[in-house]
mmCIF file of C-alpha atoms in Angstrom:
data_model
loop_
_atom_site.group_PDB
_atom_site.id
_atom_site.type_symbol
_atom_site.label_atom_id
_atom_site.label_comp_id
_atom_site.label_asym_id
_atom_site.label_seq_id
_atom_site.Cartn_x
_atom_site.Cartn_y
_atom_site.Cartn_z
ATOM 1 C CA MET L 596 52.912 16.094 -5.730
ATOM 2 C CA SER L 597 52.978 20.164 -5.904
ATOM 3 C CA LYS L 598 53.788 20.120 -9.372
ATOM 4 C CA ALA L 599 50.209 17.872 -9.507
ATOM 5 C CA ILE L 600 48.429 20.543 -7.898
ATOM 6 C CA GLU L 601 49.501 23.108 -9.587
ATOM 7 C CA GLU L 602 49.026 21.786 -13.142
ATOM 8 C CA LEU L 603 45.663 21.038 -11.495
ATOM 9 C CA LYS L 604 45.323 24.909 -10.179
ATOM 10 C CA LEU L 605 45.676 26.290 -13.528
ATOM 11 C CA LYS L 606 43.087 23.740 -15.003
ATOM 12 C CA ARG L 607 40.304 24.844 -12.644
ATOM 13 C CA GLN L 608 41.284 28.626 -13.047
ATOM 14 C CA GLY L 609 40.259 28.439 -16.613
ATOM 15 C CA GLN L 610 37.022 27.375 -15.291
ATOM 16 C CA PHE L 611 35.731 29.793 -12.670
ATOM 17 C CA LYS L 612 37.231 32.929 -14.175
ATOM 18 C CA LYS L 613 35.225 35.076 -12.103
ATOM 19 C CA ARG L 614 36.688 34.101 -8.725
ATOM 20 C CA SER L 615 39.929 33.016 -7.708
ATOM 21 C CA SER L 616 39.771 29.257 -7.542
ATOM 22 C CA GLN L 617 39.653 27.267 -4.503
ATOM 23 C CA VAL L 618 39.511 23.887 -5.262
ATOM 24 C CA PRO L 619 43.183 23.388 -5.036
ATOM 25 C CA CYS L 620 42.827 24.268 -1.203
ATOM 26 C CA GLY L 621 39.753 22.007 -1.546
ATOM 27 C CA MET L 622 42.277 19.283 -2.511
ATOM 28 C CA ILE L 623 44.616 19.745 -0.406
ATOM 29 C CA CYS L 624 41.999 19.344 2.501
ATOM 30 C CA ILE L 625 40.929 16.312 1.144
ATOM 31 C CA VAL L 626 44.129 14.707 0.842
ATOM 32 C CA LEU L 627 44.227 15.969 4.743
ATOM 33 C CA ALA L 628 41.099 13.970 5.352
ATOM 34 C CA VAL L 629 42.118 10.940 3.884
ATOM 35 C CA ALA L 630 45.535 11.346 5.727
ATOM 36 C CA ILE L 631 43.437 11.501 9.195
ATOM 37 C CA TYR L 632 41.156 8.518 7.933
ATOM 38 C CA ALA L 633 44.508 6.221 7.613
ATOM 39 C CA LEU L 634 46.209 7.424 11.181
ATOM 40 C CA SER L 635 42.600 7.016 12.519
ATOM 41 C CA LEU L 636 42.231 3.346 11.088
ATOM 42 C CA GLN L 637 45.850 2.629 13.254
ATOM 43 C CA ILE L 638 43.413 3.737 16.635
ATOM 44 C CA SER L 639 40.548 1.983 15.471
ATOM 45 C CA THR L 640 38.167 1.053 12.926
ATOM 46 C CA ASN L 641 35.261 2.536 15.101
ATOM 47 C CA HIS L 642 37.278 5.906 15.242
ATOM 48 C CA SER L 643 37.689 6.003 11.321
ATOM 49 C CA THR L 644 33.893 5.313 10.742
ATOM 50 C CA PHE L 645 33.655 8.350 12.964
ATOM 51 C CA TRP L 646 35.863 9.987 11.517
ATOM 52 C CA ILE L 647 34.275 9.573 7.751
ATOM 53 C CA ILE L 648 30.990 10.255 9.093
ATOM 54 C CA GLY L 649 31.949 13.236 10.478
ATOM 55 C CA ILE L 650 33.315 15.070 7.202
ATOM 56 C CA LEU L 651 30.030 13.763 5.630
ATOM 57 C CA ILE L 652 27.943 15.642 7.637
ATOM 58 C CA GLY L 653 30.338 18.636 7.460
ATOM 59 C CA VAL L 654 29.670 18.877 3.571
ATOM 60 C CA THR L 655 26.432 18.169 3.977
ATOM 61 C CA LEU L 656 25.620 20.968 7.159
ATOM 62 C CA GLN L 657 27.710 23.358 5.011
ATOM 63 C CA ARG L 658 26.252 22.383 1.197
ATOM 64 C CA SER L 659 22.181 22.576 2.685
ATOM 65 C CA LYS L 660 22.826 25.626 4.640
ATOM 66 C CA PHE L 661 21.696 23.514 7.962
ATOM 67 C CA CYS L 662 21.251 25.425 10.807
ATOM 68 C CA PHE L 663 19.071 24.327 13.897
ATOM 69 C CA SER L 664 19.119 27.717 15.489
ATOM 70 C CA ALA L 665 17.448 29.180 12.344
ATOM 71 C CA SER L 666 14.661 26.291 12.398
ATOM 72 C CA PHE L 667 13.434 27.761 15.100
ATOM 73 C CA ARG L 668 14.389 31.139 14.790
ATOM 74 C CA ASP L 669 12.223 31.764 11.773
ATOM 75 C CA PRO L 670 8.888 30.604 12.552
ATOM 76 C CA VAL L 671 9.187 33.336 15.220
ATOM 77 C CA LEU L 672 11.414 36.299 13.222
ATOM 78 C CA VAL L 673 9.960 35.942 9.795
ATOM 79 C CA GLY L 674 7.480 33.464 9.654
ATOM 80 C CA SER L 675 8.836 30.571 7.899
ATOM 81 C CA THR L 676 8.916 26.649 8.790
ATOM 82 C CA SER L 677 11.111 25.017 5.711
ATOM 83 C CA LEU L 678 14.230 24.414 7.693
ATOM 84 C CA LEU L 679 11.567 23.165 10.943
ATOM 85 C CA LYS L 680 9.783 20.891 8.170
ATOM 86 C CA ALA L 681 13.322 19.310 7.169
ATOM 87 C CA ILE L 682 14.560 18.621 10.629
ATOM 88 C CA ILE L 683 10.559 17.253 11.696
ATOM 89 C CA LEU L 684 11.529 14.691 8.065
ATOM 90 C CA ALA L 685 15.027 13.440 9.068
ATOM 91 C CA LEU L 686 13.647 13.009 13.111
ATOM 92 C CA ILE L 687 10.970 10.625 11.316
ATOM 93 C CA ILE L 688 13.734 8.784 9.213
ATOM 94 C CA SER L 689 15.741 8.719 12.120
ATOM 95 C CA THR L 690 12.979 6.902 14.147
ATOM 96 C CA ILE L 691 12.490 4.963 11.543
ATOM 97 C CA GLY L 692 16.217 3.909 11.288
ATOM 98 C CA PHE L 693 16.581 3.573 14.732
ATOM 99 C CA VAL L 694 14.227 1.053 14.962
ATOM 100 C CA ALA L 695 15.104 -0.899 11.822
ATOM 101 C CA ILE L 696 18.683 -1.285 13.581
ATOM 102 C CA GLU L 697 17.161 -2.380 17.021
ATOM 103 C CA TYR L 698 15.284 -5.533 15.483
ATOM 104 C CA SER L 699 18.145 -6.494 13.383
ATOM 105 C CA ASN L 700 20.127 -6.497 16.232
ATOM 106 C CA SER L 701 18.195 -8.234 18.446
ATOM 107 C CA GLY L 702 17.190 -10.571 15.751
ATOM 108 C CA GLY L 703 13.740 -11.099 16.581
ATOM 109 C CA SER L 704 14.718 -11.997 20.622
ATOM 110 C CA GLU L 705 12.614 -10.279 23.132
ATOM 111 C CA SER L 706 15.403 -8.344 24.369
ATOM 112 C CA LEU L 707 14.957 -4.742 23.197
ATOM 113 C CA ASP L 708 17.266 -2.594 24.883
ATOM 114 C CA TRP L 709 20.167 -1.843 22.032
ATOM 115 C CA ILE L 710 18.356 2.141 21.447
ATOM 116 C CA LYS L 711 17.559 2.007 25.558
ATOM 117 C CA THR L 712 21.146 1.495 26.199
ATOM 118 C CA MET L 713 23.444 2.800 23.698
ATOM 119 C CA GLY L 714 20.852 5.933 22.366
ATOM 120 C CA GLN L 715 20.337 8.877 23.499
ATOM 121 C CA VAL L 716 18.232 8.307 26.714
ATOM 122 C CA HIS L 717 17.959 10.271 29.986
ATOM 123 C CA PRO L 718 16.430 11.438 32.834
ATOM 124 C CA VAL L 719 13.723 14.085 32.461
ATOM 125 C CA GLY L 720 12.133 16.873 34.739
ATOM 126 C CA ILE L 721 13.050 20.595 35.471
ATOM 127 C CA HIS L 722 16.381 20.164 34.857
ATOM 128 C CA THR L 723 15.942 19.538 31.159
ATOM 129 C CA ALA L 724 13.662 22.682 30.889
ATOM 130 C CA ILE L 725 15.978 24.947 32.141
ATOM 131 C CA GLY L 726 19.132 23.522 30.256
ATOM 132 C CA ALA L 727 16.810 23.734 27.370
ATOM 133 C CA ILE L 728 15.624 27.574 27.924
ATOM 134 C CA LEU L 729 19.160 28.622 28.515
ATOM 135 C CA PHE L 730 20.483 26.110 25.060
ATOM 136 C CA GLY L 731 17.296 27.944 22.608
ATOM 137 C CA ALA L 732 18.208 31.176 24.049
ATOM 138 C CA GLY L 733 21.888 31.031 23.764
ATOM 139 C CA MET L 734 21.981 29.732 20.223
ATOM 140 C CA VAL L 735 19.645 32.319 19.063
ATOM 141 C CA ILE L 736 22.241 35.057 20.404
ATOM 142 C CA ALA L 737 25.646 33.849 19.128
ATOM 143 C CA GLY L 738 23.479 32.690 15.770
ATOM 144 C CA GLY L 739 24.680 29.362 15.979
ATOM 145 C CA CYS L 740 23.510 26.209 17.680
ATOM 146 C CA ALA L 741 26.408 22.883 18.517
ATOM 147 C CA SER L 742 26.025 22.055 15.046
ATOM 148 C CA GLY L 743 25.896 25.024 13.480
ATOM 149 C CA PHE L 744 29.338 26.945 14.537
ATOM 150 C CA LEU L 745 31.324 24.334 13.732
ATOM 151 C CA MET L 746 30.325 24.166 10.111
ATOM 152 C CA ARG L 747 30.099 27.879 10.461
ATOM 153 C CA MET L 748 33.918 27.512 11.904
ATOM 154 C CA GLY L 749 34.471 25.707 8.314
ATOM 155 C CA GLU L 750 33.213 28.433 6.751
ATOM 156 C CA GLY L 751 35.765 31.036 8.106
ATOM 157 C CA PHE L 752 33.637 32.690 10.800
ATOM 158 C CA LEU L 753 35.709 34.318 13.435
ATOM 159 C CA LEU L 754 33.162 34.671 15.827
ATOM 160 C CA GLN L 755 31.311 31.444 15.889
ATOM 161 C CA ILE L 756 35.478 30.441 16.687
ATOM 162 C CA VAL L 757 34.707 32.593 19.879
ATOM 163 C CA VAL L 758 30.931 30.863 20.560
ATOM 164 C CA PHE L 759 33.135 27.392 20.296
ATOM 165 C CA PHE L 760 35.379 28.859 22.975
ATOM 166 C CA ALA L 761 32.654 30.415 25.221
ATOM 167 C CA PHE L 762 30.386 26.677 24.902
ATOM 168 C CA MET L 763 33.113 24.906 25.753
ATOM 169 C CA MET L 764 34.028 26.741 29.007
ATOM 170 C CA GLY L 765 30.225 26.734 29.429
ATOM 171 C CA ALA L 766 29.966 22.865 29.397
ATOM 172 C CA VAL L 767 33.065 22.644 31.339
ATOM 173 C CA ILE L 768 31.654 24.725 34.149
ATOM 174 C CA GLY L 769 28.136 22.957 33.735
ATOM 175 C CA THR L 770 30.126 19.453 33.772
ATOM 176 C CA TRP L 771 31.862 20.980 37.384
ATOM 177 C CA HIS L 772 28.905 22.077 38.941
ATOM 178 C CA PHE L 773 26.991 18.934 37.725
ATOM 179 C CA GLU L 774 26.882 17.742 41.322
ATOM 180 C CA PHE L 775 24.706 20.234 42.369
ATOM 181 C CA TRP L 776 22.035 19.868 39.999
ATOM 182 C CA ASP L 777 22.270 15.757 40.108
ATOM 183 C CA LYS L 778 21.149 16.368 43.846
ATOM 184 C CA VAL L 779 19.184 18.719 43.778
ATOM 185 C CA LEU L 780 16.779 18.050 40.904
ATOM 186 C CA ILE L 781 18.536 15.172 37.963
ATOM 187 C CA SER L 782 18.618 12.655 40.863
ATOM 188 C CA ASN L 783 14.895 12.559 41.620
ATOM 189 C CA SER L 784 13.259 12.783 37.734
ATOM 190 C CA PRO L 785 12.635 9.505 35.823
ATOM 191 C CA THR L 786 14.390 8.074 32.948
ATOM 192 C CA ILE L 787 11.669 7.939 30.859
ATOM 193 C CA PHE L 788 11.803 5.574 27.824
ATOM 194 C CA ILE L 789 8.722 5.484 25.449
ATOM 195 C CA PRO L 790 8.738 1.692 24.569
ATOM 196 C CA ASP L 791 8.548 1.105 28.170
ATOM 197 C CA TYR L 792 5.296 1.488 28.527
ATOM 198 C CA VAL L 793 3.637 1.336 24.708
ATOM 199 C CA ALA L 794 5.350 -1.646 23.045
ATOM 200 C CA LEU L 795 8.221 -0.140 20.459
ATOM 201 C CA PRO L 796 6.022 -1.297 17.672
ATOM 202 C CA PHE L 797 3.411 1.108 19.086
ATOM 203 C CA ALA L 798 5.712 3.590 20.292
ATOM 204 C CA THR L 799 7.062 3.653 16.490
ATOM 205 C CA ILE L 800 4.007 4.300 14.836
ATOM 206 C CA GLY L 801 2.434 6.756 17.284
ATOM 207 C CA GLN L 802 5.741 8.761 17.110
ATOM 208 C CA VAL L 803 5.802 9.145 13.125
ATOM 209 C CA ILE L 804 1.937 10.140 13.546
ATOM 210 C CA ILE L 805 2.773 12.865 15.710
ATOM 211 C CA LEU L 806 6.083 13.733 13.904
ATOM 212 C CA LEU L 807 3.500 13.985 10.934
ATOM 213 C CA PHE L 808 1.056 15.812 12.400
ATOM 214 C CA LEU L 809 3.599 18.454 13.333
ATOM 215 C CA TYR L 810 5.106 18.468 9.797
ATOM 216 C CA PHE L 811 1.549 19.529 8.405
ATOM 217 C CA LEU L 812 1.129 22.191 11.689
ATOM 218 C CA ALA L 813 4.002 23.283 10.508
ATOM 219 C CA ASP L 814 3.522 23.545 6.767
ATOM 220 C CA TRP L 815 0.077 25.500 7.324
ATOM 221 C CA TYR L 816 2.006 27.723 10.028
ATOM 222 C CA ASP L 817 4.248 28.852 7.349
ATOM 223 C CA LYS L 818 1.398 29.568 4.365
ATOM 224 C CA LYS L 819 -0.112 31.379 6.854
ATOM 225 C CA ASN L 820 2.622 33.513 8.085
ATOM 226 C CA SER L 821 5.476 33.510 6.321
ATOM 227 C CA ILE L 822 6.619 36.838 4.596
ATOM 228 C CA MET L 823 8.735 34.618 2.039
ATOM 229 C CA SER L 824 5.578 33.134 0.673
ATOM 230 C CA MET L 825 3.323 36.296 0.179
ATOM 231 C CA MET R 531 31.163 19.692 -15.210
ATOM 232 C CA LYS R 532 27.391 19.976 -14.547
ATOM 233 C CA ILE R 533 27.856 17.719 -11.826
ATOM 234 C CA TYR R 534 30.149 19.104 -10.151
ATOM 235 C CA ASN R 535 28.579 22.111 -10.123
ATOM 236 C CA LYS R 536 25.533 20.967 -8.680
ATOM 237 C CA ILE R 537 26.607 18.732 -6.022
ATOM 238 C CA PHE R 538 29.747 21.859 -5.047
ATOM 239 C CA LYS R 539 28.377 25.173 -6.232
ATOM 240 C CA ASN R 540 24.752 25.135 -6.312
ATOM 241 C CA PRO R 541 23.465 24.650 -2.388
ATOM 242 C CA TRP R 542 21.361 21.763 -1.859
ATOM 243 C CA THR R 543 17.695 21.975 -0.427
ATOM 244 C CA TYR R 544 16.927 21.783 3.358
ATOM 245 C CA ARG R 545 15.041 18.367 2.604
ATOM 246 C CA THR R 546 18.466 16.761 0.959
ATOM 247 C CA GLY R 547 20.265 18.092 3.626
ATOM 248 C CA ALA R 548 17.687 16.369 6.087
ATOM 249 C CA VAL R 549 17.589 13.432 4.365
ATOM 250 C CA LEU R 550 21.288 13.050 4.340
ATOM 251 C CA LEU R 551 21.952 14.226 8.118
ATOM 252 C CA ALA R 552 19.098 11.096 9.130
ATOM 253 C CA THR R 553 21.325 8.581 7.013
ATOM 254 C CA PHE R 554 24.395 9.388 7.994
ATOM 255 C CA ASN R 555 23.006 9.422 11.994
ATOM 256 C CA ILE R 556 21.880 5.959 11.905
ATOM 257 C CA LEU R 557 24.845 4.807 9.694
ATOM 258 C CA LEU R 558 26.595 5.777 12.572
ATOM 259 C CA PHE R 559 24.678 4.169 14.904
ATOM 260 C CA TYR R 560 24.590 0.756 13.268
ATOM 261 C CA THR R 561 28.176 0.882 12.857
ATOM 262 C CA THR R 562 29.430 1.709 15.701
ATOM 263 C CA GLY R 563 26.350 1.760 18.083
ATOM 264 C CA ARG R 564 26.793 5.313 18.730
ATOM 265 C CA MET R 565 24.636 8.214 18.044
ATOM 266 C CA TRP R 566 25.222 11.499 17.011
ATOM 267 C CA ARG R 567 26.675 14.204 19.712
ATOM 268 C CA VAL R 568 28.454 17.307 19.308
ATOM 269 C CA THR R 569 28.996 18.472 22.935
ATOM 270 C CA ASN R 570 30.069 15.325 24.644
ATOM 271 C CA GLY R 571 33.457 15.525 22.254
ATOM 272 C CA ILE R 572 33.380 19.259 23.075
ATOM 273 C CA VAL R 573 33.418 18.500 26.667
ATOM 274 C CA SER R 574 36.460 16.133 26.502
ATOM 275 C CA ILE R 575 38.616 18.699 24.821
ATOM 276 C CA GLY R 576 37.672 20.774 27.528
ATOM 277 C CA ALA R 577 38.342 18.127 30.424
ATOM 278 C CA PHE R 578 41.674 17.132 28.335
ATOM 279 C CA ILE R 579 43.236 20.826 28.758
ATOM 280 C CA LEU R 580 42.193 21.026 32.380
ATOM 281 C CA GLU R 581 44.500 18.363 32.797
ATOM 282 C CA LYS R 582 47.066 19.898 31.045
ATOM 283 C CA ILE R 583 47.033 22.286 33.600
ATOM 284 C CA GLY R 584 47.052 20.700 36.344
ATOM 285 C CA LEU R 585 43.466 19.813 37.406
ATOM 286 C CA GLU R 586 41.562 16.544 37.958
ATOM 287 C CA PRO R 587 38.548 16.679 36.191
ATOM 288 C CA SER R 588 38.352 12.995 35.956
ATOM 289 C CA LYS R 589 37.602 13.018 39.868
ATOM 290 C CA TRP R 590 34.846 15.202 39.142
ATOM 291 C CA TYR R 591 31.046 13.830 40.165
ATOM 292 C CA TYR R 592 30.139 13.625 36.793
ATOM 293 C CA PHE R 593 32.656 11.835 35.766
ATOM 294 C CA THR R 594 32.664 8.832 37.902
ATOM 295 C CA THR R 595 29.065 8.673 37.803
ATOM 296 C CA TYR R 596 27.340 9.893 34.277
ATOM 297 C CA ARG R 597 31.073 8.377 32.469
ATOM 298 C CA ASN R 598 29.698 5.278 31.422
ATOM 299 C CA ILE R 599 28.881 4.783 27.437
ATOM 300 C CA ASP R 600 30.949 8.354 27.068
ATOM 301 C CA ILE R 601 34.370 6.654 27.542
ATOM 302 C CA LYS R 602 35.881 4.215 29.579
ATOM 303 C CA THR R 603 37.040 5.106 32.672
ATOM 304 C CA SER R 604 41.135 4.049 31.951
ATOM 305 C CA GLU R 605 40.600 5.714 28.913
ATOM 306 C CA SER R 606 42.363 9.020 28.381
ATOM 307 C CA PHE R 607 39.880 12.129 27.762
ATOM 308 C CA LEU R 608 41.643 12.263 24.001
ATOM 309 C CA ALA R 609 40.435 8.611 23.081
ATOM 310 C CA ASN R 610 36.751 10.124 22.982
ATOM 311 C CA PRO R 611 35.959 9.144 19.661
ATOM 312 C CA TYR R 612 33.489 12.010 19.379
ATOM 313 C CA ILE R 613 36.232 14.597 19.498
ATOM 314 C CA LEU R 614 37.196 13.195 16.013
ATOM 315 C CA LEU R 615 33.826 13.758 14.535
ATOM 316 C CA ASN R 616 33.533 17.293 15.630
ATOM 317 C CA LEU R 617 36.833 18.037 14.029
ATOM 318 C CA ALA R 618 35.564 16.270 10.970
ATOM 319 C CA ILE R 619 32.509 18.575 10.476
ATOM 320 C CA ILE R 620 34.822 21.678 10.599
ATOM 321 C CA LEU R 621 36.953 19.521 7.992
ATOM 322 C CA GLY R 622 34.078 18.453 5.862
ATOM 323 C CA ALA R 623 32.618 22.272 5.812
ATOM 324 C CA LEU R 624 35.891 23.492 4.945
ATOM 325 C CA ILE R 625 36.165 21.213 1.959
ATOM 326 C CA SER R 626 32.811 21.545 0.744
ATOM 327 C CA VAL R 627 33.538 25.390 1.054
ATOM 328 C CA LEU R 628 36.437 25.295 -0.740
ATOM 329 C CA LEU R 629 35.173 23.130 -3.270
ATOM 330 C CA ALA R 630 32.868 26.069 -4.125
ATOM 331 C CA SER R 631 35.263 28.532 -3.898
ATOM 332 C CA GLU R 632 33.179 30.615 -1.359
ATOM 333 C CA PHE R 633 35.662 30.517 1.772
ATOM 334 C CA LYS R 634 36.381 34.373 2.914
ATOM 335 C CA TRP R 635 37.436 34.864 6.692
ATOM 336 C CA LYS R 636 34.527 36.416 8.001
ATOM 337 C CA LYS R 637 35.693 38.965 10.433
ATOM 338 C CA ILE R 638 33.813 39.950 14.172
ATOM 339 C CA LYS R 639 32.131 43.320 13.179
ATOM 340 C CA SER R 640 31.354 44.593 16.681
ATOM 341 C CA LYS R 641 32.808 44.283 20.394
ATOM 342 C CA LYS R 642 28.642 43.919 20.909
ATOM 343 C CA GLN R 643 28.433 40.702 18.406
ATOM 344 C CA LEU R 644 31.469 39.585 20.537
ATOM 345 C CA GLY R 645 29.731 40.050 24.237
ATOM 346 C CA PHE R 646 26.891 37.987 22.499
ATOM 347 C CA ALA R 647 28.621 35.656 20.907
ATOM 348 C CA LEU R 648 30.366 35.149 24.156
ATOM 349 C CA LEU R 649 27.500 34.777 26.552
ATOM 350 C CA GLY R 650 25.612 32.795 24.597
ATOM 351 C CA GLY R 651 28.109 29.859 23.476
ATOM 352 C CA VAL R 652 28.204 30.024 27.929
ATOM 353 C CA MET R 653 24.644 29.880 27.758
ATOM 354 C CA MET R 654 24.506 26.960 25.029
ATOM 355 C CA GLY R 655 27.234 25.216 26.666
ATOM 356 C CA TYR R 656 26.110 25.238 30.417
ATOM 357 C CA GLY R 657 22.629 24.307 29.639
ATOM 358 C CA THR R 658 23.540 21.353 27.624
ATOM 359 C CA ARG R 659 24.953 19.874 31.051
ATOM 360 C CA LEU R 660 21.566 20.638 32.739
ATOM 361 C CA SER R 661 19.627 18.886 29.579
ATOM 362 C CA PHE R 662 21.934 16.348 28.775
ATOM 363 C CA GLY R 663 22.439 17.268 25.383
ATOM 364 C CA CYS R 664 22.977 20.013 22.415
ATOM 365 C CA ASN R 665 20.553 20.526 19.324
ATOM 366 C CA ILE R 666 22.036 17.016 18.423
ATOM 367 C CA GLY R 667 22.326 14.660 20.957
ATOM 368 C CA GLY R 668 19.509 16.427 23.499
ATOM 369 C CA TYR R 669 17.375 16.437 20.568
ATOM 370 C CA PHE R 670 18.319 15.102 17.074
ATOM 371 C CA SER R 671 19.360 11.937 18.038
ATOM 372 C CA ALA R 672 17.357 11.771 21.875
ATOM 373 C CA ILE R 673 13.809 12.169 19.845
ATOM 374 C CA PRO R 674 14.625 8.856 17.267
ATOM 375 C CA SER R 675 15.876 7.347 20.970
ATOM 376 C CA PHE R 676 12.354 7.043 22.316
ATOM 377 C CA SER R 677 13.697 9.278 25.202
ATOM 378 C CA LEU R 678 10.696 11.744 26.285
ATOM 379 C CA HIS R 679 14.125 14.338 27.553
ATOM 380 C CA GLY R 680 14.477 14.934 23.707
ATOM 381 C CA TRP R 681 10.425 16.344 23.066
ATOM 382 C CA VAL R 682 10.662 18.096 26.287
ATOM 383 C CA PHE R 683 14.322 19.450 25.438
ATOM 384 C CA ALA R 684 12.778 20.430 22.081
ATOM 385 C CA PHE R 685 9.452 22.396 23.674
ATOM 386 C CA PHE R 686 11.574 24.244 25.688
ATOM 387 C CA MET R 687 14.458 25.084 23.406
ATOM 388 C CA LEU R 688 11.520 26.354 21.157
ATOM 389 C CA VAL R 689 10.402 28.970 23.987
ATOM 390 C CA GLY R 690 14.260 29.186 24.594
ATOM 391 C CA ALA R 691 14.321 30.322 20.986
ATOM 392 C CA TRP R 692 11.376 32.777 21.318
ATOM 393 C CA VAL R 693 13.429 34.880 23.965
ATOM 394 C CA GLY R 694 16.322 34.685 22.698
ATOM 395 C CA SER R 695 15.004 36.078 19.662
ATOM 396 C CA LYS R 696 13.184 38.808 21.370
ATOM 397 C CA ILE R 697 16.462 39.651 22.864
ATOM 398 C CA LEU R 698 18.211 39.351 19.361
ATOM 399 C CA VAL R 699 15.518 42.446 18.494
ATOM 400 C CA ARG R 700 15.915 44.843 21.122
ATOM 401 C CA TYR R 701 19.665 44.686 21.627
ATOM 402 C CA LEU R 702 21.432 43.822 18.304
ATOM 403 C CA LEU R 703 19.656 44.432 15.496
#
C-alpha cells in the first residue's frame, strides 16, 4: 500500500512542479472515507447514506467556496449578491424536489404529510426572530456559519475549530435553557406549515414565484450597488 | 488531466455549488426521509460529552419533549446520523482541498480575533436553539419545507448579519 502511494507521489510531483503536491494525502483521506463508509454500512444503510452525502456536500462547499455568512454580509458590505442569488436558486430547486418526493411517496393519495412530519417545520414567533438575529450577528463576527465552519475546519483554519467548540457550547447551553424559552415564548407560538392554509400545488407555485422575484430583486440590487461590477 | 484540473483545481461557480447542494439535500430526503441539518448533530456531540462527565442531559426538558424525530429514546446520542454527516463534511472539504494541493494550516492572528470567534460561535449556537435551526436546518431546509419559521429566520438573520457587519467594521477591520 505505502509503496503504491510512494509511486503515486513521485508521479504526481512531476505534474505539479510549483508546489509540493498534496494529492497523496488526499488519496489517503479518500481511502479513510471509504473505510468509514464500509464501517457505517454495518450500523445501518441509513448511516452510510448520511456519510456519503456528507462527503459530497463537503467537497461541493469547498470547491464552490459556498458561504451562507458571506451571502448575507456581502450585499451590505460590498453590494454583491452573487452568492445570495445562488442560494435562492438552490431554494427553488429544493422546493420542487421536496414536493416531487412528497407526491411520489403519497402515491397520489390524500395524505400529504411527508414534508410536514419529517421536514424542518417548527413553531414560529418572537423566539425565531431573537434566535435568528443572534445567529446572523454571530456568523458574521465569527466569520462562518454552521456549514462554513465545518468546511473551513477541513481547509485547516484553526480559528474555525474554536468557532466549532464555541458553537457547540452555545447550542448546549441553549438546549439546557430551552425549558425557560419554551414556557415563555415557544409553547404559545403556532407552527405554520403553509400548505395547511393553501393547497400544496398553489403553495409550491407561489413559493417559486416569490423566490424568483427575490432572485431578480437581488440581481437588480447587485447591478446597482456592487463594487465588483462597476 | 484537463478534467482533473477542471474538477479539483479550478473553483466551481456558486451556481454549480447551489445546484449540487440542493440535489444532495433532495437525495438525502429521498433516501433517508431526513433533510440536511447541522446543529442537530453538534448538540448530540455536546450532550454525549456532558454524559461522559457525569451529567444527565437526556433528562433535560428539550430532549424529553422535542426529541421526537431526532433520535429514538432508546438510542445513545452518538447514534444520531447527523454527527456522521458533519464529520463527513469536514473530511469532504479536506479531501477536496488536498486534491487541489491547497491545504495550509491557518493560524489564529490575534487575541481579538480569538475573542470574536468565541463570542460569535456562542451567539450562533445559542440562537439555533431559540429559532429551531441554523442556516441549514432553519433556512436552507426549512424554506423548501414550507415552514413559515424558515422565512422569518431568513429575514432576521439578514438583520443580524447587518448588525454583525457594523460590529465587524467598527471593531475588527
